[in-house]
């Protein structure tokens, strides 16, 4: 056992379902019949599912490290735990790992980059001086892989962020450095969107906040608002870039006060017609974003979701098939919000194989969307409108054991992607051939 790679692929291979694959058409036909009885068209659901892009976050592949020559350690109150071998050390390794993950995920997706993943040929380029050409390698790769790109300025892991403040910093010079970073990143995002023919969601998240109780809660928020106004001052083509802003309740080192709170950014996004980013891990543990989506959508044109899984705190665990994940998917489908919602993932787990982490989280989000697309929503609505809450509850519960798995299995095979119990072998092989050889 000790000589096996950590992935223990040999044991997993035995779970392969080659026999069931040959019966998947039959299983799908049965499932299709069962859903049809409820008035649900499985073929239509799969056609819709195959068109929903998910933005895979580059930072799961290297523990939010990035490739700056200075190699600053992770800051901004973000923490990645674990030391699973094989983390990507170069942009090429990260691209190769991401391509492997994408080959295990049905559909056409996007890739979400941070400014700290610039390719500068080993030269130090200040964050305030980054240019689109520092991301040409990513743009070329995205073209080749037929991916859209999304982008984020990096307001952490930098000496100018060491005292916990960036855009809300009390020092004008430091504030201006970060404002400049925000401005150059919008141009980079727009260049990505132009090159790839698909708007690049460029998301601003800053860590600014205090560990302990401040006496001035107003000043930093006023400074943040002004900094954002300056960053967003130049109008850019919405066909190339969509600006979004992301709130947080607290972080490590900003337990008592976060400048960019939910109320702050909700107001900012409404007042300035920005995209609001809701991160599932950024609220009180009993608060859920699934209940915020339909409120936010009354006032906003578009949302960005950072689909994540908080465990006790904003721990960014791999997305699993939780009630909340399903609730999020139901909200998007039931209310027809998919066209106005950008789906991104945001978690970082270094204790497991990182390619598997991408595949597990993305596949789960797609499965949750599939479950939502297979809901007999018209029937449920009629029950609700008629005040028949007993029937509504009964049908919602009866739906839970419907044969979603057969539909998903068929979908994976149709899309040329290994189905459940078959994809992990690919990860194991990749680990043995590629990841295990990295020091
Ligand atoms: C941090 C935010 C933010 C980051 C990424 C790396 O709490 O969730 O989205 O996770 O920008
Ligand atoms: Zn996030």
Short mmCIF file of C-alpha atoms and ligand atoms in Angstrom, two decimals:
data_model
loop_
_atom_site.label_atom_id
_atom_site.label_comp_id
_atom_site.label_asym_id
_atom_site.label_seq_id
_atom_site.Cartn_x
_atom_site.Cartn_y
_atom_site.Cartn_z
CA UNK A 1 0.00 0.00 0.00
CA UNK A 2 2.86 2.37 0.77
CA UNK A 3 4.16 2.10 -2.77
CA UNK A 4 0.84 3.28 -4.21
CA UNK A 5 0.54 6.94 -5.14
CA UNK A 6 -1.65 8.86 -2.69
CA UNK A 7 -4.50 8.65 -5.16
CA UNK A 8 -4.61 4.85 -4.76
CA UNK A 9 -5.81 4.58 -8.33
CA UNK A 10 -5.48 0.85 -8.46
CA UNK A 11 -8.20 0.36 -5.92
CA UNK A 12 -10.42 2.89 -7.68
CA UNK A 13 -10.08 1.28 -11.10
CA UNK A 14 -12.04 -1.74 -9.89
CA UNK A 15 -15.07 0.52 -9.49
CA UNK A 16 -15.20 1.19 -13.24
CA UNK A 17 -18.63 0.69 -14.72
CA UNK A 18 -17.91 -0.62 -18.18
CA UNK A 19 -20.84 -3.03 -17.98
CA UNK A 20 -23.30 -0.37 -16.91
CA UNK A 21 -22.07 1.92 -19.67
CA UNK A 22 -23.55 -0.43 -22.24
CA UNK A 23 -26.87 -0.24 -20.39
CA UNK A 24 -26.86 3.49 -19.88
CA UNK A 25 -29.14 4.06 -22.89
CA UNK A 26 -31.66 1.67 -21.36
CA UNK A 27 -31.40 3.32 -17.95
CA UNK A 28 -31.82 6.72 -19.57
CA UNK A 29 -34.88 5.59 -21.52
CA UNK A 30 -36.51 4.40 -18.28
CA UNK A 31 -35.63 7.63 -16.49
CA UNK A 32 -36.89 9.72 -19.40
CA UNK A 33 -40.21 7.89 -19.16
CA UNK A 34 -40.45 8.52 -15.44
CA UNK A 35 -39.75 12.23 -15.80
CA UNK A 36 -42.14 12.46 -18.76
CA UNK A 37 -44.95 11.24 -16.49
CA UNK A 38 -44.34 14.38 -14.47
CA UNK A 39 -44.33 16.52 -17.60
CA UNK A 40 -40.55 16.95 -17.53
CA UNK A 41 -38.57 16.68 -20.78
CA UNK A 42 -35.14 15.21 -19.98
CA UNK A 43 -33.73 15.86 -23.46
CA UNK A 44 -34.64 19.54 -23.18
CA UNK A 45 -33.08 19.67 -19.71
CA UNK A 46 -29.81 18.21 -21.00
CA UNK A 47 -29.76 20.58 -23.95
CA UNK A 48 -30.04 23.47 -21.50
CA UNK A 49 -27.46 22.04 -19.12
CA UNK A 50 -24.90 21.61 -21.85
CA UNK A 51 -25.02 25.37 -22.51
CA UNK A 52 -24.36 26.56 -18.94
CA UNK A 53 -20.76 27.72 -18.49
CA UNK A 54 -19.02 27.45 -15.13
CA UNK A 55 -15.90 29.49 -14.48
CA UNK A 56 -13.20 27.26 -13.00
CA UNK A 57 -11.01 29.19 -10.58
CA UNK A 58 -7.31 28.98 -11.47
CA UNK A 59 -6.33 29.20 -7.81
CA UNK A 60 -7.47 25.68 -6.84
CA UNK A 61 -4.57 24.38 -8.94
CA UNK A 62 -1.74 26.00 -6.98
CA UNK A 63 -3.17 26.96 -3.59
CA UNK A 64 -3.69 30.63 -4.58
CA UNK A 65 0.07 30.94 -5.13
CA UNK A 66 0.30 32.74 -8.46
CA UNK A 67 3.49 33.14 -10.46
CA UNK A 68 4.99 36.45 -9.44
CA UNK A 69 8.80 36.23 -9.23
CA UNK A 70 8.69 37.74 -5.73
CA UNK A 71 6.75 34.68 -4.55
CA UNK A 72 4.92 36.52 -1.76
CA UNK A 73 3.17 34.18 0.62
CA UNK A 74 -0.62 34.09 0.71
CA UNK A 75 -2.15 37.10 2.48
CA UNK A 76 -5.42 38.93 2.79
CA UNK A 77 -6.64 36.57 5.48
CA UNK A 78 -6.87 33.71 3.00
CA UNK A 79 -5.63 30.32 4.15
CA UNK A 80 -5.01 27.12 2.25
CA UNK A 81 -4.35 24.01 4.31
CA UNK A 82 -2.89 20.71 3.17
CA UNK A 83 0.25 19.55 1.39
CA UNK A 84 -0.98 17.07 -1.18
CA UNK A 85 1.84 16.53 -3.69
CA UNK A 86 1.74 17.71 -7.30
CA UNK A 87 0.73 21.36 -7.09
CA UNK A 88 1.27 23.33 -10.31
CA UNK A 89 4.54 25.29 -10.20
CA UNK A 90 4.36 27.08 -13.55
CA UNK A 91 1.65 28.49 -15.82
CA UNK A 92 2.18 25.56 -18.21
CA UNK A 93 1.67 23.06 -15.42
CA UNK A 94 -1.44 24.88 -14.26
CA UNK A 95 -2.82 24.95 -17.80
CA UNK A 96 -2.13 21.26 -18.22
CA UNK A 97 -3.85 20.43 -14.90
CA UNK A 98 -6.84 22.61 -15.71
CA UNK A 99 -7.17 21.04 -19.17
CA UNK A 100 -7.18 17.62 -17.49
CA UNK A 101 -9.93 18.72 -15.12
CA UNK A 102 -11.93 20.23 -18.00
CA UNK A 103 -11.70 16.94 -19.88
CA UNK A 104 -13.62 15.36 -16.98
CA UNK A 105 -16.41 17.93 -16.97
CA UNK A 106 -19.26 17.91 -19.52
CA UNK A 107 -19.94 21.19 -21.32
CA UNK A 108 -18.00 24.28 -22.43
CA UNK A 109 -16.67 26.33 -19.58
CA UNK A 110 -14.56 29.31 -18.55
CA UNK A 111 -11.37 29.89 -16.61
CA UNK A 112 -11.02 32.48 -13.89
CA UNK A 113 -7.62 34.13 -13.48
CA UNK A 114 -6.08 36.36 -10.86
CA UNK A 115 -3.65 39.17 -11.70
CA UNK A 116 -0.96 37.31 -9.73
CA UNK A 117 -0.96 34.66 -12.49
CA UNK A 118 0.63 37.09 -14.98
CA UNK A 119 3.48 35.76 -17.12
CA UNK A 120 6.29 38.29 -16.97
CA UNK A 121 9.25 36.23 -18.19
CA UNK A 122 10.80 36.18 -14.76
CA UNK A 123 10.84 39.98 -14.59
CA UNK A 124 9.27 41.85 -11.71
CA UNK A 125 6.36 43.89 -13.02
CA UNK A 126 4.52 45.95 -10.42
CA UNK A 127 0.85 45.14 -10.11
CA UNK A 128 0.09 48.73 -11.01
CA UNK A 129 1.93 48.26 -14.31
CA UNK A 130 0.46 44.99 -15.55
CA UNK A 131 -0.65 44.87 -19.18
CA UNK A 132 -2.77 42.60 -21.34
CA UNK A 133 0.37 41.13 -22.96
CA UNK A 134 1.31 39.60 -19.60
CA UNK A 135 -1.72 37.38 -20.08
CA UNK A 136 -1.20 36.51 -23.74
CA UNK A 137 -0.22 32.94 -22.82
CA UNK A 138 -3.53 32.52 -21.02
CA UNK A 139 -5.50 34.10 -23.86
CA UNK A 140 -3.86 31.83 -26.45
CA UNK A 141 -4.52 28.79 -24.31
CA UNK A 142 -8.15 29.83 -23.73
CA UNK A 143 -8.64 30.18 -27.49
CA UNK A 144 -7.18 26.79 -28.12
CA UNK A 145 -9.35 25.22 -25.39
CA UNK A 146 -12.41 27.27 -26.47
CA UNK A 147 -12.78 28.77 -23.04
CA UNK A 148 -13.96 32.19 -21.96
CA UNK A 149 -11.78 33.97 -19.41
CA UNK A 150 -12.74 35.83 -16.25
CA UNK A 151 -10.40 37.96 -14.22
CA UNK A 152 -9.62 39.38 -10.77
CA UNK A 153 -7.24 42.08 -9.63
CA UNK A 154 -5.13 40.68 -6.78
CA UNK A 155 -5.43 42.91 -3.72
CA UNK A 156 -3.51 40.57 -1.39
CA UNK A 157 -0.18 38.71 -1.08
CA UNK A 158 1.75 41.95 -1.59
CA UNK A 159 3.85 44.20 0.67
CA UNK A 160 1.40 47.08 0.05
CA UNK A 161 -1.37 44.93 1.51
CA UNK A 162 0.57 43.80 4.56
CA UNK A 163 -1.25 46.00 7.06
CA UNK A 164 -4.62 44.69 5.97
CA UNK A 165 -5.76 47.65 3.87
CA UNK A 166 -5.68 48.33 0.12
CA UNK A 167 -8.37 50.44 -1.60
CA UNK A 168 -9.51 51.78 1.78
CA UNK A 169 -5.99 52.46 3.05
CA UNK A 170 -5.52 55.69 4.99
CA UNK A 171 -2.29 56.41 3.11
CA UNK A 172 -2.94 58.13 -0.19
CA UNK A 173 0.12 56.63 -1.90
CA UNK A 174 -0.81 53.06 -1.04
CA UNK A 175 -4.42 53.67 -1.96
CA UNK A 176 -3.38 55.06 -5.32
CA UNK A 177 -1.13 52.09 -6.00
CA UNK A 178 -4.11 49.79 -5.57
CA UNK A 179 -6.43 52.05 -7.56
CA UNK A 180 -3.92 51.88 -10.40
CA UNK A 181 -3.92 48.09 -10.08
CA UNK A 182 -7.71 48.06 -10.36
CA UNK A 183 -7.56 50.26 -13.45
CA UNK A 184 -4.93 48.20 -15.30
CA UNK A 185 -6.84 45.03 -14.45
CA UNK A 186 -10.00 46.38 -16.08
CA UNK A 187 -8.01 46.91 -19.26
CA UNK A 188 -6.65 43.38 -19.02
CA UNK A 189 -10.15 41.99 -18.48
CA UNK A 190 -11.47 43.96 -21.45
CA UNK A 191 -8.59 42.70 -23.62
CA UNK A 192 -9.41 39.11 -22.64
CA UNK A 193 -13.08 39.63 -23.43
CA UNK A 194 -12.30 41.24 -26.78
CA UNK A 195 -9.84 38.52 -27.77
CA UNK A 196 -12.21 35.71 -26.84
CA UNK A 197 -15.48 37.25 -27.99
CA UNK A 198 -17.12 36.86 -24.62
CA UNK A 199 -17.34 39.40 -21.78
CA UNK A 200 -14.78 38.87 -19.04
CA UNK A 201 -16.30 39.19 -15.57
CA UNK A 202 -13.68 41.18 -13.69
CA UNK A 203 -14.26 40.87 -9.98
CA UNK A 204 -13.00 43.18 -7.26
CA UNK A 205 -12.53 41.71 -3.81
CA UNK A 206 -10.39 43.49 -1.23
CA UNK A 207 -9.45 42.13 2.19
CA UNK A 208 -9.61 45.51 3.98
CA UNK A 209 -10.68 45.32 7.58
CA UNK A 210 -9.73 45.32 11.26
CA UNK A 211 -8.98 42.48 13.63
CA UNK A 212 -10.41 44.47 16.51
CA UNK A 213 -13.19 46.96 17.01
CA UNK A 214 -12.55 50.20 15.14
CA UNK A 215 -13.80 53.58 16.26
CA UNK A 216 -14.12 54.82 12.69
CA UNK A 217 -16.30 52.56 10.59
CA UNK A 218 -17.24 55.39 8.28
CA UNK A 219 -13.90 56.63 6.97
CA UNK A 220 -12.62 53.41 5.38
CA UNK A 221 -15.97 52.86 3.67
CA UNK A 222 -15.95 56.35 2.28
CA UNK A 223 -12.40 55.78 0.97
CA UNK A 224 -13.35 52.42 -0.55
CA UNK A 225 -16.33 53.97 -2.34
CA UNK A 226 -14.13 56.75 -3.77
CA UNK A 227 -11.42 54.29 -4.84
CA UNK A 228 -13.99 52.13 -6.62
CA UNK A 229 -15.43 55.19 -8.37
CA UNK A 230 -11.97 56.03 -9.68
CA UNK A 231 -11.31 52.46 -10.82
CA UNK A 232 -14.64 52.28 -12.65
CA UNK A 233 -14.51 55.84 -14.02
CA UNK A 234 -13.57 54.85 -17.56
CA UNK A 235 -16.54 53.36 -19.41
CA UNK A 236 -15.58 50.10 -21.12
CA UNK A 237 -17.55 48.01 -23.60
CA UNK A 238 -19.92 45.61 -21.81
CA UNK A 239 -19.32 43.15 -24.64
CA UNK A 240 -15.76 42.87 -23.37
CA UNK A 241 -15.92 43.37 -19.63
CA UNK A 242 -18.45 43.18 -16.82
CA UNK A 243 -17.33 44.74 -13.52
CA UNK A 244 -18.30 42.95 -10.35
CA UNK A 245 -17.78 43.58 -6.64
CA UNK A 246 -17.58 40.95 -3.87
CA UNK A 247 -18.46 41.39 -0.20
CA UNK A 248 -17.35 39.40 2.81
CA UNK A 249 -18.47 39.14 6.40
CA UNK A 250 -15.07 38.63 7.99
CA UNK A 251 -11.66 37.16 7.31
CA UNK A 252 -8.67 35.99 9.28
CA UNK A 253 -7.32 39.22 10.71
CA UNK A 254 -10.47 41.16 9.88
CA UNK A 255 -12.79 39.52 12.37
CA UNK A 256 -14.32 42.69 13.78
CA UNK A 257 -14.82 44.86 10.75
CA UNK A 258 -14.70 44.36 6.99
CA UNK A 259 -14.90 47.55 4.96
CA UNK A 260 -16.54 45.85 1.96
CA UNK A 261 -19.50 44.33 3.78
CA UNK A 262 -22.59 42.96 2.04
CA UNK A 263 -24.60 46.11 2.68
CA UNK A 264 -21.75 48.24 1.34
CA UNK A 265 -21.44 46.38 -1.94
CA UNK A 266 -25.13 45.73 -2.39
CA UNK A 267 -25.68 49.47 -2.24
CA UNK A 268 -22.66 50.16 -4.41
CA UNK A 269 -23.73 47.67 -7.07
CA UNK A 270 -27.29 48.99 -7.20
CA UNK A 271 -26.23 52.63 -7.29
CA UNK A 272 -23.55 52.08 -9.92
CA UNK A 273 -25.11 49.27 -11.98
CA UNK A 274 -22.32 46.79 -11.22
CA UNK A 275 -22.50 43.01 -11.11
CA UNK A 276 -22.79 41.84 -7.49
CA UNK A 277 -20.77 38.80 -6.49
CA UNK A 278 -22.32 36.60 -3.84
CA UNK A 279 -19.81 34.14 -2.37
CA UNK A 280 -21.56 31.27 -0.60
CA UNK A 281 -18.92 31.28 2.15
CA UNK A 282 -19.10 34.99 2.97
CA UNK A 283 -22.07 35.20 5.30
CA UNK A 284 -23.09 34.19 8.80
CA UNK A 285 -23.09 30.39 8.99
CA UNK A 286 -26.90 30.26 9.16
CA UNK A 287 -27.34 32.72 6.31
CA UNK A 288 -27.62 31.31 2.78
CA UNK A 289 -27.12 32.99 -0.57
CA UNK A 290 -29.94 30.96 -2.11
CA UNK A 291 -32.38 33.28 -0.32
CA UNK A 292 -30.52 36.41 -1.41
CA UNK A 293 -30.53 35.76 -5.16
CA UNK A 294 -34.16 36.71 -5.82
CA UNK A 295 -33.87 39.80 -3.63
CA UNK A 296 -30.74 40.98 -5.37
CA UNK A 297 -32.21 40.27 -8.80
CA UNK A 298 -35.04 42.74 -8.13
CA UNK A 299 -32.51 45.55 -8.15
CA UNK A 300 -29.59 44.30 -10.20
CA UNK A 301 -29.11 43.23 -13.80
CA UNK A 302 -26.57 40.51 -13.17
CA UNK A 303 -25.06 38.43 -10.41
CA UNK A 304 -21.77 36.60 -10.14
CA UNK A 305 -21.86 33.62 -7.81
CA UNK A 306 -18.77 32.29 -6.10
CA UNK A 307 -20.03 28.81 -5.48
CA UNK A 308 -18.15 27.62 -2.44
CA UNK A 309 -18.79 25.74 0.79
CA UNK A 310 -18.09 27.38 4.09
CA UNK A 311 -17.54 25.03 6.99
CA UNK A 312 -17.98 26.95 10.27
CA UNK A 313 -16.08 29.88 8.78
CA UNK A 314 -15.18 30.96 5.24
CA UNK A 315 -13.13 27.82 4.82
CA UNK A 316 -13.58 27.44 1.06
CA UNK A 317 -14.19 23.69 1.02
CA UNK A 318 -14.72 21.78 -2.23
CA UNK A 319 -18.32 22.13 -3.40
CA UNK A 320 -20.35 19.04 -2.51
CA UNK A 321 -23.98 18.12 -3.14
CA UNK A 322 -25.39 20.00 -0.16
CA UNK A 323 -28.93 21.24 0.36
CA UNK A 324 -27.64 24.77 -0.18
CA UNK A 325 -26.00 23.92 -3.50
CA UNK A 326 -29.30 22.45 -4.67
CA UNK A 327 -31.20 25.44 -3.34
CA UNK A 328 -28.93 27.80 -5.31
CA UNK A 329 -29.46 25.79 -8.49
CA UNK A 330 -33.23 25.69 -7.93
CA UNK A 331 -33.37 29.46 -7.50
CA UNK A 332 -31.51 30.05 -10.75
CA UNK A 333 -33.66 27.64 -12.74
CA UNK A 334 -37.07 28.29 -11.16
CA UNK A 335 -36.75 32.04 -11.59
CA UNK A 336 -35.14 31.88 -15.00
CA UNK A 337 -32.05 33.75 -13.76
CA UNK A 338 -29.43 31.68 -15.58
CA UNK A 339 -29.14 34.23 -18.37
CA UNK A 340 -28.32 36.95 -15.83
CA UNK A 341 -26.03 34.90 -13.58
CA UNK A 342 -22.34 34.16 -13.97
CA UNK A 343 -21.33 30.98 -12.21
CA UNK A 344 -17.87 30.73 -10.74
CA UNK A 345 -16.30 28.42 -8.22
CA UNK A 346 -14.25 29.59 -5.27
CA UNK A 347 -12.55 27.11 -2.98
CA UNK A 348 -9.05 25.91 -2.32
CA UNK A 349 -8.20 22.55 -0.84
CA UNK A 350 -4.56 21.46 -0.79
CA UNK A 351 -5.24 18.27 1.16
CA UNK A 352 -6.53 16.30 -1.83
CA UNK A 353 -5.61 15.90 -5.49
CA UNK A 354 -6.19 19.37 -6.96
CA UNK A 355 -7.41 18.16 -10.37
CA UNK A 356 -9.97 15.99 -8.57
CA UNK A 357 -10.98 18.98 -6.45
CA UNK A 358 -11.83 20.95 -9.60
CA UNK A 359 -13.68 18.01 -11.14
CA UNK A 360 -15.66 17.18 -8.00
CA UNK A 361 -16.81 20.74 -7.39
CA UNK A 362 -17.71 21.53 -11.00
CA UNK A 363 -19.45 18.22 -11.59
CA UNK A 364 -21.47 18.81 -8.44
CA UNK A 365 -22.58 22.25 -9.52
CA UNK A 366 -23.65 20.83 -12.90
CA UNK A 367 -25.46 17.95 -11.22
CA UNK A 368 -27.31 20.37 -8.96
CA UNK A 369 -28.33 22.38 -12.03
CA UNK A 370 -29.48 19.18 -13.73
CA UNK A 371 -31.63 18.25 -10.73
CA UNK A 372 -33.15 21.72 -10.86
CA UNK A 373 -33.77 21.49 -14.61
CA UNK A 374 -35.60 18.19 -14.06
CA UNK A 375 -38.09 19.65 -11.60
CA UNK A 376 -41.82 19.67 -12.50
CA UNK A 377 -41.91 23.36 -11.72
CA UNK A 378 -45.28 24.10 -13.34
CA UNK A 379 -47.01 21.46 -11.24
CA UNK A 380 -45.32 22.71 -8.09
CA UNK A 381 -46.30 26.29 -8.87
CA UNK A 382 -49.92 25.29 -9.42
CA UNK A 383 -49.96 23.53 -6.07
CA UNK A 384 -48.49 26.58 -4.37
CA UNK A 385 -50.88 29.00 -6.04
CA UNK A 386 -53.81 26.81 -5.07
CA UNK A 387 -52.65 26.86 -1.46
CA UNK A 388 -52.06 23.12 -1.50
CA UNK A 389 -48.90 23.13 0.57
CA UNK A 390 -49.30 19.48 1.51
CA UNK A 391 -49.02 18.40 -2.10
CA UNK A 392 -46.15 20.84 -2.67
CA UNK A 393 -44.19 19.35 0.21
CA UNK A 394 -45.02 15.79 -0.81
CA UNK A 395 -43.92 16.31 -4.41
CA UNK A 396 -40.74 18.15 -3.43
CA UNK A 397 -39.83 15.22 -1.17
CA UNK A 398 -40.86 12.55 -3.68
CA UNK A 399 -38.62 14.21 -6.26
CA UNK A 400 -35.57 13.53 -4.17
CA UNK A 401 -35.21 9.89 -5.21
CA UNK A 402 -36.01 10.35 -8.87
CA UNK A 403 -33.42 8.75 -11.20
CA UNK A 404 -31.27 11.83 -11.76
CA UNK A 405 -28.19 9.63 -11.81
CA UNK A 406 -29.25 7.81 -14.98
CA UNK A 407 -29.76 11.15 -16.74
CA UNK A 408 -26.39 12.47 -15.58
CA UNK A 409 -24.65 9.24 -16.56
CA UNK A 410 -26.13 9.42 -20.06
CA UNK A 411 -25.23 13.12 -20.31
CA UNK A 412 -21.57 12.46 -19.47
CA UNK A 413 -21.31 9.74 -22.10
CA UNK A 414 -23.07 11.92 -24.71
CA UNK A 415 -20.60 14.71 -23.99
CA UNK A 416 -17.62 12.38 -24.24
CA UNK A 417 -16.76 12.67 -20.58
CA UNK A 418 -16.35 9.77 -18.13
CA UNK A 419 -19.44 9.26 -15.93
CA UNK A 420 -19.47 8.92 -12.15
CA UNK A 421 -17.22 6.15 -10.81
CA UNK A 422 -15.22 6.33 -14.05
CA UNK A 423 -13.62 9.79 -14.09
CA UNK A 424 -11.43 9.35 -11.05
CA UNK A 425 -9.33 6.70 -12.80
CA UNK A 426 -8.25 9.44 -15.20
CA UNK A 427 -7.15 11.59 -12.29
CA UNK A 428 -5.19 8.71 -10.81
CA UNK A 429 -3.45 8.05 -14.08
CA UNK A 430 -2.60 11.73 -14.43
CA UNK A 431 -1.30 11.78 -10.88
CA UNK A 432 0.93 8.82 -11.49
CA UNK A 433 2.23 10.05 -14.87
CA UNK A 434 2.51 13.78 -14.22
CA UNK A 435 1.75 15.09 -10.73
CA UNK A 436 3.79 12.56 -8.77
CA UNK A 437 6.89 13.56 -10.72
CA UNK A 438 6.73 17.17 -9.54
CA UNK A 439 8.92 17.93 -6.58
C1 LIG B 1 -11.91 35.89 -0.67
C2 LIG B 1 -12.82 35.93 -1.84
C3 LIG B 1 -12.14 35.93 -3.17
C4 LIG B 1 -10.96 35.00 -3.22
C5 LIG B 1 -10.33 34.87 -4.57
C6 LIG B 1 -9.01 34.20 -4.51
O1 LIG B 1 -12.56 35.72 0.50
O2 LIG B 1 -13.73 34.88 -1.77
O3 LIG B 1 -13.07 35.66 -4.16
O4 LIG B 1 -11.29 33.73 -2.78
O5 LIG B 1 -10.27 36.11 -5.16
ZN1 LIG B 2 -15.03 34.56 -3.48
#
